[in-house]
PDB file of C-alpha atoms and ligand atoms in Angstrom:
ATOM      1  CA  MET A 295     -11.801-109.362 -23.028  1.00  0.00           C
ATOM      2  CA  THR A 296     -13.675-107.675 -20.272  1.00  0.00           C
ATOM      3  CA  SER A 297     -17.341-106.704 -20.301  1.00  0.00           C
ATOM      4  CA  ILE A 298     -16.203-103.176 -19.307  1.00  0.00           C
ATOM      5  CA  LEU A 299     -15.654-102.135 -22.905  1.00  0.00           C
ATOM      6  CA  ASN A 300     -17.349 -99.341 -24.809  1.00  0.00           C
ATOM      7  CA  ALA A 301     -18.564-101.621 -27.582  1.00  0.00           C
ATOM      8  CA  ASP A 302     -21.375-100.403 -29.832  1.00  0.00           C
ATOM      9  CA  LEU A 303     -22.379-103.301 -32.059  1.00  0.00           C
ATOM     10  CA  HIS A 304     -25.643-102.060 -33.577  1.00  0.00           C
ATOM     11  CA  CYS A 305     -26.316 -99.004 -35.753  1.00  0.00           C
ATOM     12  CA  HIS A 306     -27.530 -97.996 -39.204  1.00  0.00           C
ATOM     13  CA  SER A 307     -26.122 -95.918 -42.057  1.00  0.00           C
ATOM     14  CA  VAL A 308     -27.588 -94.542 -45.300  1.00  0.00           C
ATOM     15  CA  VAL A 309     -26.951 -98.017 -46.736  1.00  0.00           C
ATOM     16  CA  SER A 310     -30.183 -98.963 -44.914  1.00  0.00           C
ATOM     17  CA  ASP A 311     -32.381 -96.589 -42.902  1.00  0.00           C
ATOM     18  CA  GLY A 312     -29.866 -94.421 -41.061  1.00  0.00           C
ATOM     19  CA  THR A 313     -29.213 -90.804 -42.047  1.00  0.00           C
ATOM     20  CA  LEU A 314     -25.396 -90.755 -41.674  1.00  0.00           C
ATOM     21  CA  THR A 315     -22.767 -92.272 -43.963  1.00  0.00           C
ATOM     22  CA  PRO A 316     -20.561 -95.087 -42.609  1.00  0.00           C
ATOM     23  CA  GLU A 317     -17.731 -92.521 -42.390  1.00  0.00           C
ATOM     24  CA  ALA A 318     -19.800 -90.012 -40.400  1.00  0.00           C
ATOM     25  CA  LEU A 319     -20.948 -92.789 -38.046  1.00  0.00           C
ATOM     26  CA  ALA A 320     -17.345 -93.890 -37.462  1.00  0.00           C
ATOM     27  CA  GLU A 321     -16.387 -90.330 -36.642  1.00  0.00           C
ATOM     28  CA  ARG A 322     -19.304 -89.939 -34.230  1.00  0.00           C
ATOM     29  CA  ALA A 323     -18.648 -93.311 -32.564  1.00  0.00           C
ATOM     30  CA  SER A 324     -14.988 -92.462 -32.097  1.00  0.00           C
ATOM     31  CA  ALA A 325     -15.799 -88.992 -30.718  1.00  0.00           C
ATOM     32  CA  ASN A 326     -18.185 -90.654 -28.224  1.00  0.00           C
ATOM     33  CA  GLY A 327     -15.455 -92.993 -26.984  1.00  0.00           C
ATOM     34  CA  VAL A 328     -16.528 -96.208 -28.713  1.00  0.00           C
ATOM     35  CA  GLU A 329     -13.660 -98.728 -28.540  1.00  0.00           C
ATOM     36  CA  LEU A 330     -15.206-101.529 -30.611  1.00  0.00           C
ATOM     37  CA  TRP A 331     -17.748-100.685 -33.282  1.00  0.00           C
ATOM     38  CA  ALA A 332     -19.997-102.552 -35.750  1.00  0.00           C
ATOM     39  CA  LEU A 333     -22.209-101.148 -38.508  1.00  0.00           C
ATOM     40  CA  THR A 334     -25.300-103.386 -38.807  1.00  0.00           C
ATOM     41  CA  ASP A 335     -27.425-102.175 -41.713  1.00  0.00           C
ATOM     42  CA  HIS A 336     -30.755-103.934 -42.249  1.00  0.00           C
ATOM     43  CA  ASP A 337     -30.398-106.855 -44.698  1.00  0.00           C
ATOM     44  CA  GLU A 338     -27.309-105.211 -46.205  1.00  0.00           C
ATOM     45  CA  ILE A 339     -23.552-105.568 -46.017  1.00  0.00           C
ATOM     46  CA  GLY A 340     -22.794-103.028 -48.755  1.00  0.00           C
ATOM     47  CA  GLY A 341     -21.305-100.556 -46.249  1.00  0.00           C
ATOM     48  CA  GLN A 342     -18.928-102.975 -44.521  1.00  0.00           C
ATOM     49  CA  HIS A 343     -15.679-102.193 -46.303  1.00  0.00           C
ATOM     50  CA  ARG A 344     -16.253 -98.441 -45.921  1.00  0.00           C
ATOM     51  CA  ALA A 345     -17.092 -98.822 -42.236  1.00  0.00           C
ATOM     52  CA  ALA A 346     -14.046-100.977 -41.525  1.00  0.00           C
ATOM     53  CA  ALA A 347     -11.754 -98.496 -43.295  1.00  0.00           C
ATOM     54  CA  ALA A 348     -13.308 -95.542 -41.446  1.00  0.00           C
ATOM     55  CA  ALA A 349     -12.943 -97.333 -38.103  1.00  0.00           C
ATOM     56  CA  ARG A 350      -9.282 -97.996 -38.885  1.00  0.00           C
ATOM     57  CA  ALA A 351      -8.760 -94.327 -39.762  1.00  0.00           C
ATOM     58  CA  HIS A 352     -10.042 -93.419 -36.279  1.00  0.00           C
ATOM     59  CA  GLY A 353      -7.990 -96.106 -34.524  1.00  0.00           C
ATOM     60  CA  MET A 354     -11.191 -97.892 -33.471  1.00  0.00           C
ATOM     61  CA  LYS A 355     -11.556-101.684 -33.422  1.00  0.00           C
ATOM     62  CA  TYR A 356     -14.182-103.038 -35.808  1.00  0.00           C
ATOM     63  CA  LEU A 357     -16.485-106.050 -36.199  1.00  0.00           C
ATOM     64  CA  THR A 358     -18.451-106.531 -39.423  1.00  0.00           C
ATOM     65  CA  GLY A 359     -22.212-106.696 -39.050  1.00  0.00           C
ATOM     66  CA  THR A 360     -25.724-106.812 -40.430  1.00  0.00           C
ATOM     67  CA  GLU A 361     -29.262-106.985 -38.999  1.00  0.00           C
ATOM     68  CA  VAL A 362     -31.311-109.614 -40.793  1.00  0.00           C
ATOM     69  CA  SER A 363     -35.125-109.358 -40.893  1.00  0.00           C
ATOM     70  CA  ILE A 364     -36.867-112.687 -40.330  1.00  0.00           C
ATOM     71  CA  THR A 365     -40.444-113.829 -39.771  1.00  0.00           C
ATOM     72  CA  PHE A 366     -41.079-115.951 -36.684  1.00  0.00           C
ATOM     73  CA  ALA A 367     -44.525-116.938 -35.368  1.00  0.00           C
ATOM     74  CA  GLY A 368     -46.091-114.284 -37.571  1.00  0.00           C
ATOM     75  CA  GLN A 369     -43.908-111.422 -36.347  1.00  0.00           C
ATOM     76  CA  THR A 370     -40.828-109.680 -37.677  1.00  0.00           C
ATOM     77  CA  VAL A 371     -37.729-110.449 -35.624  1.00  0.00           C
ATOM     78  CA  HIS A 372     -34.251-109.040 -36.163  1.00  0.00           C
ATOM     79  CA  ILE A 373     -31.141-111.218 -35.998  1.00  0.00           C
ATOM     80  CA  LEU A 374     -27.759-109.501 -35.857  1.00  0.00           C
ATOM     81  CA  GLY A 375     -24.865-111.157 -37.629  1.00  0.00           C
ATOM     82  CA  LEU A 376     -21.531-110.051 -36.162  1.00  0.00           C
ATOM     83  CA  GLY A 377     -18.060-110.897 -37.433  1.00  0.00           C
ATOM     84  CA  ILE A 378     -19.304-112.187 -40.790  1.00  0.00           C
ATOM     85  CA  ASP A 379     -17.173-112.292 -43.917  1.00  0.00           C
ATOM     86  CA  PRO A 380     -18.684-109.417 -45.954  1.00  0.00           C
ATOM     87  CA  ASP A 381     -17.633-111.117 -49.195  1.00  0.00           C
ATOM     88  CA  ASP A 382     -19.338-114.441 -48.407  1.00  0.00           C
ATOM     89  CA  GLU A 383     -21.395-115.333 -51.493  1.00  0.00           C
ATOM     90  CA  SER A 384     -24.283-117.210 -49.860  1.00  0.00           C
ATOM     91  CA  MET A 385     -24.659-114.428 -47.284  1.00  0.00           C
ATOM     92  CA  LYS A 386     -24.743-111.826 -50.064  1.00  0.00           C
ATOM     93  CA  GLN A 387     -27.298-113.827 -52.061  1.00  0.00           C
ATOM     94  CA  GLY A 388     -29.465-114.541 -49.036  1.00  0.00           C
ATOM     95  CA  LEU A 389     -29.596-110.885 -48.082  1.00  0.00           C
ATOM     96  CA  GLN A 390     -30.336-109.823 -51.633  1.00  0.00           C
ATOM     97  CA  GLN A 391     -33.259-112.227 -51.689  1.00  0.00           C
ATOM     98  CA  THR A 392     -34.504-110.855 -48.375  1.00  0.00           C
ATOM     99  CA  ARG A 393     -34.374-107.307 -49.763  1.00  0.00           C
ATOM    100  CA  GLY A 394     -36.472-108.369 -52.775  1.00  0.00           C
ATOM    101  CA  GLY A 395     -40.110-107.499 -52.277  1.00  0.00           C
ATOM    102  CA  ARG A 396     -39.412-104.266 -50.404  1.00  0.00           C
ATOM    103  CA  GLY A 397     -40.238-102.250 -53.555  1.00  0.00           C
ATOM    104  CA  GLN A 398     -43.635-103.886 -54.042  1.00  0.00           C
ATOM    105  CA  ARG A 399     -44.357-103.635 -50.312  1.00  0.00           C
ATOM    106  CA  ALA A 400     -43.542 -99.917 -50.417  1.00  0.00           C
ATOM    107  CA  MET A 401     -46.087 -99.354 -53.190  1.00  0.00           C
ATOM    108  CA  GLU A 402     -48.711-101.221 -51.181  1.00  0.00           C
ATOM    109  CA  MET A 403     -47.842 -99.159 -48.092  1.00  0.00           C
ATOM    110  CA  SER A 404     -48.355 -96.035 -50.188  1.00  0.00           C
ATOM    111  CA  ASP A 405     -51.769 -97.298 -51.414  1.00  0.00           C
ATOM    112  CA  SER A 406     -52.786 -98.018 -47.845  1.00  0.00           C
ATOM    113  CA  LEU A 407     -51.742 -94.530 -46.703  1.00  0.00           C
ATOM    114  CA  ALA A 408     -53.599 -93.004 -49.696  1.00  0.00           C
ATOM    115  CA  LYS A 409     -56.799 -94.705 -48.482  1.00  0.00           C
ATOM    116  CA  ALA A 410     -56.206 -92.991 -45.134  1.00  0.00           C
ATOM    117  CA  GLY A 411     -56.011 -89.626 -46.944  1.00  0.00           C
ATOM    118  CA  ILE A 412     -52.224 -89.318 -47.261  1.00  0.00           C
ATOM    119  CA  ALA A 413     -51.267 -88.940 -50.913  1.00  0.00           C
ATOM    120  CA  GLY A 414     -47.890 -89.326 -52.602  1.00  0.00           C
ATOM    121  CA  ALA A 415     -46.214 -91.364 -49.854  1.00  0.00           C
ATOM    122  CA  TYR A 416     -44.240 -93.616 -52.200  1.00  0.00           C
ATOM    123  CA  GLU A 417     -42.575 -90.696 -53.983  1.00  0.00           C
ATOM    124  CA  GLY A 418     -42.247 -88.870 -50.680  1.00  0.00           C
ATOM    125  CA  ALA A 419     -40.491 -91.784 -48.979  1.00  0.00           C
ATOM    126  CA  LEU A 420     -38.176 -92.309 -51.949  1.00  0.00           C
ATOM    127  CA  LYS A 421     -36.698 -88.837 -51.427  1.00  0.00           C
ATOM    128  CA  PHE A 422     -35.172 -90.170 -48.189  1.00  0.00           C
ATOM    129  CA  VAL A 423     -33.868 -93.414 -49.692  1.00  0.00           C
ATOM    130  CA  SER A 424     -30.210 -93.775 -50.685  1.00  0.00           C
ATOM    131  CA  ASN A 425     -30.221 -97.518 -51.389  1.00  0.00           C
ATOM    132  CA  PRO A 426     -33.011 -98.290 -53.891  1.00  0.00           C
ATOM    133  CA  GLU A 427     -33.127-101.927 -52.683  1.00  0.00           C
ATOM    134  CA  LEU A 428     -33.831-100.832 -49.157  1.00  0.00           C
ATOM    135  CA  VAL A 429     -37.019 -98.810 -48.910  1.00  0.00           C
ATOM    136  CA  SER A 430     -38.064 -99.191 -45.280  1.00  0.00           C
ATOM    137  CA  ARG A 431     -40.844 -98.025 -42.990  1.00  0.00           C
ATOM    138  CA  THR A 432     -38.354 -95.535 -41.571  1.00  0.00           C
ATOM    139  CA  HIS A 433     -38.265 -93.697 -44.908  1.00  0.00           C
ATOM    140  CA  PHE A 434     -42.069 -93.473 -44.914  1.00  0.00           C
ATOM    141  CA  ALA A 435     -41.911 -92.225 -41.330  1.00  0.00           C
ATOM    142  CA  ARG A 436     -39.556 -89.404 -42.382  1.00  0.00           C
ATOM    143  CA  PHE A 437     -41.965 -88.420 -45.167  1.00  0.00           C
ATOM    144  CA  LEU A 438     -44.901 -88.322 -42.711  1.00  0.00           C
ATOM    145  CA  VAL A 439     -42.899 -86.024 -40.439  1.00  0.00           C
ATOM    146  CA  GLU A 440     -41.724 -83.817 -43.319  1.00  0.00           C
ATOM    147  CA  SER A 441     -45.271 -83.436 -44.616  1.00  0.00           C
ATOM    148  CA  GLY A 442     -46.539 -82.425 -41.158  1.00  0.00           C
ATOM    149  CA  VAL A 443     -48.795 -85.468 -40.624  1.00  0.00           C
ATOM    150  CA  CYS A 444     -46.848 -86.335 -37.445  1.00  0.00           C
ATOM    151  CA  ARG A 445     -44.504 -84.416 -35.154  1.00  0.00           C
ATOM    152  CA  ASP A 446     -41.774 -87.074 -35.011  1.00  0.00           C
ATOM    153  CA  THR A 447     -41.079 -90.630 -36.125  1.00  0.00           C
ATOM    154  CA  ASN A 448     -42.169 -92.058 -32.759  1.00  0.00           C
ATOM    155  CA  GLU A 449     -45.618 -90.580 -33.319  1.00  0.00           C
ATOM    156  CA  VAL A 450     -45.628 -92.078 -36.824  1.00  0.00           C
ATOM    157  CA  PHE A 451     -45.050 -95.596 -35.465  1.00  0.00           C
ATOM    158  CA  ARG A 452     -47.809 -95.074 -32.882  1.00  0.00           C
ATOM    159  CA  LYS A 453     -50.369 -94.004 -35.468  1.00  0.00           C
ATOM    160  CA  TYR A 454     -49.214 -95.538 -38.746  1.00  0.00           C
ATOM    161  CA  LEU A 455     -47.068 -98.295 -40.279  1.00  0.00           C
ATOM    162  CA  THR A 456     -47.585-100.828 -37.484  1.00  0.00           C
ATOM    163  CA  GLU A 457     -49.980-103.786 -37.314  1.00  0.00           C
ATOM    164  CA  GLY A 458     -53.596-102.663 -37.563  1.00  0.00           C
ATOM    165  CA  LYS A 459     -52.680 -99.068 -38.512  1.00  0.00           C
ATOM    166  CA  PRO A 460     -52.779 -97.367 -41.947  1.00  0.00           C
ATOM    167  CA  GLY A 461     -49.706 -98.041 -44.047  1.00  0.00           C
ATOM    168  CA  PHE A 462     -48.879-101.406 -42.485  1.00  0.00           C
ATOM    169  CA  VAL A 463     -48.149-104.116 -45.024  1.00  0.00           C
ATOM    170  CA  PRO A 464     -46.817-107.391 -43.649  1.00  0.00           C
ATOM    171  CA  HIS A 465     -43.778-108.807 -45.367  1.00  0.00           C
ATOM    172  CA  ARG A 466     -42.433-112.358 -45.483  1.00  0.00           C
ATOM    173  CA  TRP A 467     -38.808-112.096 -44.510  1.00  0.00           C
ATOM    174  CA  ALA A 468     -36.200-114.880 -44.289  1.00  0.00           C
ATOM    175  CA  SER A 469     -36.662-117.810 -41.907  1.00  0.00           C
ATOM    176  CA  LEU A 470     -34.846-118.031 -38.567  1.00  0.00           C
ATOM    177  CA  ARG A 471     -32.992-121.106 -39.780  1.00  0.00           C
ATOM    178  CA  ASP A 472     -31.800-119.394 -42.980  1.00  0.00           C
ATOM    179  CA  ALA A 473     -30.626-116.220 -41.246  1.00  0.00           C
ATOM    180  CA  VAL A 474     -28.696-118.094 -38.562  1.00  0.00           C
ATOM    181  CA  SER A 475     -27.078-120.406 -41.093  1.00  0.00           C
ATOM    182  CA  TRP A 476     -26.049-117.550 -43.441  1.00  0.00           C
ATOM    183  CA  ILE A 477     -24.423-115.819 -40.493  1.00  0.00           C
ATOM    184  CA  THR A 478     -22.638-118.827 -39.028  1.00  0.00           C
ATOM    185  CA  GLN A 479     -21.484-120.104 -42.421  1.00  0.00           C
ATOM    186  CA  ALA A 480     -20.019-116.655 -43.100  1.00  0.00           C
ATOM    187  CA  GLY A 481     -17.935-117.069 -39.938  1.00  0.00           C
ATOM    188  CA  GLY A 482     -20.083-114.840 -37.740  1.00  0.00           C
ATOM    189  CA  VAL A 483     -22.105-115.059 -34.547  1.00  0.00           C
ATOM    190  CA  ALA A 484     -25.913-114.731 -34.692  1.00  0.00           C
ATOM    191  CA  VAL A 485     -27.488-112.537 -32.005  1.00  0.00           C
ATOM    192  CA  ILE A 486     -31.206-111.999 -31.274  1.00  0.00           C
ATOM    193  CA  ALA A 487     -31.656-108.208 -31.526  1.00  0.00           C
ATOM    194  CA  HIS A 488     -33.654-106.181 -28.942  1.00  0.00           C
ATOM    195  CA  PRO A 489     -35.745-109.137 -27.684  1.00  0.00           C
ATOM    196  CA  ALA A 490     -37.977-106.953 -25.486  1.00  0.00           C
ATOM    197  CA  ARG A 491     -39.405-105.246 -28.588  1.00  0.00           C
ATOM    198  CA  TYR A 492     -41.337-108.292 -29.779  1.00  0.00           C
ATOM    199  CA  LYS A 493     -44.891-108.983 -28.706  1.00  0.00           C
ATOM    200  CA  PHE A 494     -44.553-112.710 -28.197  1.00  0.00           C
ATOM    201  CA  THR A 495     -46.356-114.809 -25.620  1.00  0.00           C
ATOM    202  CA  PRO A 496     -43.987-116.475 -23.127  1.00  0.00           C
ATOM    203  CA  ASN A 497     -44.350-119.746 -25.070  1.00  0.00           C
ATOM    204  CA  GLU A 498     -43.517-118.096 -28.393  1.00  0.00           C
ATOM    205  CA  GLU A 499     -40.501-116.342 -26.896  1.00  0.00           C
ATOM    206  CA  TYR A 500     -39.276-119.622 -25.418  1.00  0.00           C
ATOM    207  CA  ALA A 501     -39.682-121.220 -28.859  1.00  0.00           C
ATOM    208  CA  LEU A 502     -37.715-118.370 -30.471  1.00  0.00           C
ATOM    209  CA  PHE A 503     -34.779-118.793 -28.082  1.00  0.00           C
ATOM    210  CA  THR A 504     -34.879-122.608 -28.259  1.00  0.00           C
ATOM    211  CA  GLU A 505     -35.046-122.786 -32.053  1.00  0.00           C
ATOM    212  CA  PHE A 506     -32.443-120.042 -32.398  1.00  0.00           C
ATOM    213  CA  LYS A 507     -30.040-122.103 -30.288  1.00  0.00           C
ATOM    214  CA  SER A 508     -30.839-125.314 -32.118  1.00  0.00           C
ATOM    215  CA  HIS A 509     -29.966-123.645 -35.444  1.00  0.00           C
ATOM    216  CA  GLY A 510     -26.601-122.512 -34.052  1.00  0.00           C
ATOM    217  CA  GLY A 511     -27.461-119.030 -32.723  1.00  0.00           C
ATOM    218  CA  GLN A 512     -25.138-117.970 -29.921  1.00  0.00           C
ATOM    219  CA  GLY A 513     -25.990-114.488 -28.659  1.00  0.00           C
ATOM    220  CA  VAL A 514     -28.652-112.095 -27.427  1.00  0.00           C
ATOM    221  CA  GLU A 515     -28.645-108.307 -27.295  1.00  0.00           C
ATOM    222  CA  VAL A 516     -28.971-107.432 -23.621  1.00  0.00           C
ATOM    223  CA  VAL A 517     -28.009-103.755 -23.423  1.00  0.00           C
ATOM    224  CA  THR A 518     -29.599-101.786 -26.283  1.00  0.00           C
ATOM    225  CA  GLY A 519     -31.227 -98.424 -26.922  1.00  0.00           C
ATOM    226  CA  SER A 520     -34.505-100.365 -27.215  1.00  0.00           C
ATOM    227  CA  HIS A 521     -34.347-101.798 -23.669  1.00  0.00           C
ATOM    228  CA  SER A 522     -35.086-100.231 -20.308  1.00  0.00           C
ATOM    229  CA  ALA A 523     -32.750-101.100 -17.425  1.00  0.00           C
ATOM    230  CA  ALA A 524     -35.328-103.625 -16.183  1.00  0.00           C
ATOM    231  CA  GLU A 525     -35.574-105.260 -19.614  1.00  0.00           C
ATOM    232  CA  ALA A 526     -31.778-105.538 -19.784  1.00  0.00           C
ATOM    233  CA  LEU A 527     -31.890-107.511 -16.517  1.00  0.00           C
ATOM    234  CA  VAL A 528     -34.627-109.803 -17.854  1.00  0.00           C
ATOM    235  CA  TYR A 529     -32.542-110.645 -20.923  1.00  0.00           C
ATOM    236  CA  ALA A 530     -29.341-110.959 -18.913  1.00  0.00           C
ATOM    237  CA  ASP A 531     -31.161-113.780 -17.085  1.00  0.00           C
ATOM    238  CA  MET A 532     -32.308-115.239 -20.410  1.00  0.00           C
ATOM    239  CA  ALA A 533     -28.711-115.165 -21.691  1.00  0.00           C
ATOM    240  CA  ARG A 534     -27.603-117.201 -18.668  1.00  0.00           C
ATOM    241  CA  GLU A 535     -30.596-119.573 -18.873  1.00  0.00           C
ATOM    242  CA  PHE A 536     -29.979-120.322 -22.551  1.00  0.00           C
ATOM    243  CA  GLY A 537     -26.184-120.208 -22.418  1.00  0.00           C
ATOM    244  CA  LEU A 538     -25.952-117.270 -24.836  1.00  0.00           C
ATOM    245  CA  VAL A 539     -23.292-114.573 -25.021  1.00  0.00           C
ATOM    246  CA  ALA A 540     -24.436-110.969 -24.573  1.00  0.00           C
ATOM    247  CA  SER A 541     -24.246-107.997 -26.933  1.00  0.00           C
ATOM    248  CA  ARG A 542     -24.473-104.231 -26.507  1.00  0.00           C
ATOM    249  CA  GLY A 543     -25.560-101.730 -29.156  1.00  0.00           C
ATOM    250  CA  SER A 544     -27.315 -98.378 -29.404  1.00  0.00           C
ATOM    251  CA  ASP A 545     -29.360 -99.099 -32.583  1.00  0.00           C
ATOM    252  CA  PHE A 546     -28.495 -95.518 -33.545  1.00  0.00           C
ATOM    253  CA  HIS A 547     -30.199 -94.316 -36.763  1.00  0.00           C
ATOM    254  CA  SER A 548     -30.004 -90.528 -36.818  1.00  0.00           C
ATOM    255  CA  PRO A 549     -28.917 -87.553 -34.690  1.00  0.00           C
ATOM    256  CA  ASP A 550     -32.442 -86.113 -35.166  1.00  0.00           C
ATOM    257  CA  GLU A 551     -34.406 -89.255 -34.307  1.00  0.00           C
ATOM    258  CA  SER A 552     -32.446 -91.580 -32.046  1.00  0.00           C
ATOM    259  CA  HIS A 553     -32.722 -91.117 -28.295  1.00  0.00           C
ATOM    260  CA  THR A 554     -29.618 -93.246 -27.643  1.00  0.00           C
ATOM    261  CA  ASP A 555     -26.401 -91.934 -29.177  1.00  0.00           C
ATOM    262  CA  LEU A 556     -23.499 -94.157 -30.230  1.00  0.00           C
ATOM    263  CA  GLY A 557     -21.380 -95.320 -27.299  1.00  0.00           C
ATOM    264  CA  THR A 558     -23.603 -93.946 -24.516  1.00  0.00           C
ATOM    265  CA  LEU A 559     -25.221 -97.131 -23.133  1.00  0.00           C
ATOM    266  CA  PRO A 560     -24.507 -98.700 -19.737  1.00  0.00           C
ATOM    267  CA  PHE A 561     -21.876-101.460 -19.760  1.00  0.00           C
ATOM    268  CA  LEU A 562     -22.881-105.109 -20.005  1.00  0.00           C
ATOM    269  CA  PRO A 563     -23.551-106.749 -16.626  1.00  0.00           C
ATOM    270  CA  GLY A 564     -20.276-108.317 -15.443  1.00  0.00           C
ATOM    271  CA  ASN A 565     -21.607-111.850 -14.994  1.00  0.00           C
ATOM    272  CA  LEU A 566     -22.259-112.374 -18.729  1.00  0.00           C
ATOM    273  CA  THR A 567     -19.913-113.459 -21.496  1.00  0.00           C
ATOM    274  CA  PRO A 568     -19.618-110.598 -23.985  1.00  0.00           C
ATOM    275  CA  VAL A 569     -20.083-111.512 -27.659  1.00  0.00           C
ATOM    276  CA  TRP A 570     -16.686-109.936 -28.442  1.00  0.00           C
ATOM    277  CA  GLU A 571     -15.025-112.724 -26.452  1.00  0.00           C
ATOM    278  CA  LEU A 572     -16.361-115.274 -28.955  1.00  0.00           C
ATOM    279  CA  LEU A 573     -15.316-113.032 -31.825  1.00  0.00           C
ATOM    280  CA  ALA A 574     -11.805-112.140 -30.679  1.00  0.00           C
ATOM    281  CA  ASP A 575     -10.241-113.438 -33.893  1.00  0.00           C
ATOM    282  CA  ARG A 576     -12.720-111.519 -36.114  1.00  0.00           C
ATOM    283  CA  ILE A 577     -11.941-108.103 -34.635  1.00  0.00           C
ATOM    284  CA  GLN A 578     -10.174-105.831 -37.140  1.00  0.00           C
TER     285      GLN A 578
HETATM  286  P1  AMP B  30     -38.919-102.255 -42.106  1.00  0.00           P
HETATM  287  O1  AMP B  30     -37.637-103.041 -42.147  1.00  0.00           O
HETATM  288  O2  AMP B  30     -39.211-101.570 -43.421  1.00  0.00           O
HETATM  289  O3  AMP B  30     -40.087-103.051 -41.605  1.00  0.00           O
HETATM  290  O4  AMP B  30     -38.696-101.040 -41.096  1.00  0.00           O
HETATM  291  C1  AMP B  30     -38.322-101.312 -39.767  1.00  0.00           C
HETATM  292  C2  AMP B  30     -37.657-100.091 -39.174  1.00  0.00           C
HETATM  293  O5  AMP B  30     -38.621 -99.163 -38.755  1.00  0.00           O
HETATM  294  C3  AMP B  30     -36.883-100.434 -37.912  1.00  0.00           C
HETATM  295  O6  AMP B  30     -35.588-100.882 -38.219  1.00  0.00           O
HETATM  296  C4  AMP B  30     -36.839 -99.109 -37.191  1.00  0.00           C
HETATM  297  O7  AMP B  30     -35.800 -98.312 -37.713  1.00  0.00           O
HETATM  298  C5  AMP B  30     -38.158 -98.502 -37.575  1.00  0.00           C
HETATM  299  N1  AMP B  30     -39.175 -98.729 -36.522  1.00  0.00           N
HETATM  300  C6  AMP B  30     -39.983 -99.782 -36.387  1.00  0.00           C
HETATM  301  N2  AMP B  30     -40.799 -99.628 -35.312  1.00  0.00           N
HETATM  302  C7  AMP B  30     -40.463 -98.452 -34.759  1.00  0.00           C
HETATM  303  C8  AMP B  30     -40.934 -97.710 -33.628  1.00  0.00           C
HETATM  304  N3  AMP B  30     -41.927 -98.163 -32.847  1.00  0.00           N
HETATM  305  N4  AMP B  30     -40.349 -96.524 -33.363  1.00  0.00           N
HETATM  306  C9  AMP B  30     -39.357 -96.044 -34.149  1.00  0.00           C
HETATM  307  N5  AMP B  30     -38.885 -96.691 -35.225  1.00  0.00           N
HETATM  308  C10 AMP B  30     -39.426 -97.874 -35.526  1.00  0.00           C
HETATM  309 MN1   MN B  31     -34.100 -99.379 -38.677  1.00  0.00          MN
HETATM  310 MN1   MN B  32     -34.051-103.905 -35.253  1.00  0.00          MN
HETATM  311 MN1   MN B  33     -31.402-101.869 -35.791  1.00  0.00          MN
END
């Protein structure tokens, strides 16, 4: 299949930290001209059957997906799993384990915010949570906006909830090896999500790509809502250097918060192999 395809293989529903249901996302993707869609909730595959059915109802091709949180060299990295079997038991168990600890972390985030003078953040964040196993920083960010502490969620992540700022509580996620093996054993392709977002040294980034490949990882997100045009070119080069296929996804979370809507990104550069070529037999 060609790289000139309106594929959007990265977004979030209420099953993780998005604000739309899988059905509403499918409708929006279809209205925006998406031809191949994947829902990739954080550490969750609970929305996959709904998303696939909704895509079918709109005549849109579908790939299953998830975005797994891992810890690498002391930072959180996200690994997309595309084309996975959503009923795979070890994948389900691995993700459930990864989700464990979010509740405790959320209480500690709330304590940290309380020390900075912001009371009631745990209860406040919970009002925005649909999946009790998936309390995320995004839900705290929505509470901080609702309560008038910040103007928008971007301001929240500048002033709070990130390393060194009030409300940040580090979490030990899955390992790179585990995430890649869950994904590949469930029949999917592992993809490094939005690589430009990490604050790695060149050596650490090289180690991430090298170890990812050695564990069986096959793809990198090149065109994403998190990358500038220049960053997309940098990671297009990395894809070629490491022999990885390329992915494209908006990382859409919410009509009110996301600056990149579903299906509105530039196409993948033509000299890359698109991830959907590797996954041709997994497309529904
Ligand atoms: P968590 O998995 O609880 O650590 O939350 C991570 C989520 O917070 C990401 O998936 C994004 O949705 C959101 N997030 C993290 N950093 C930022 C940022 N700088 N700007 C906007 N949203 C962010
Ligand atoms: Mn998110
Ligand atoms: Mn991410
Ligand atoms: Mn994402």
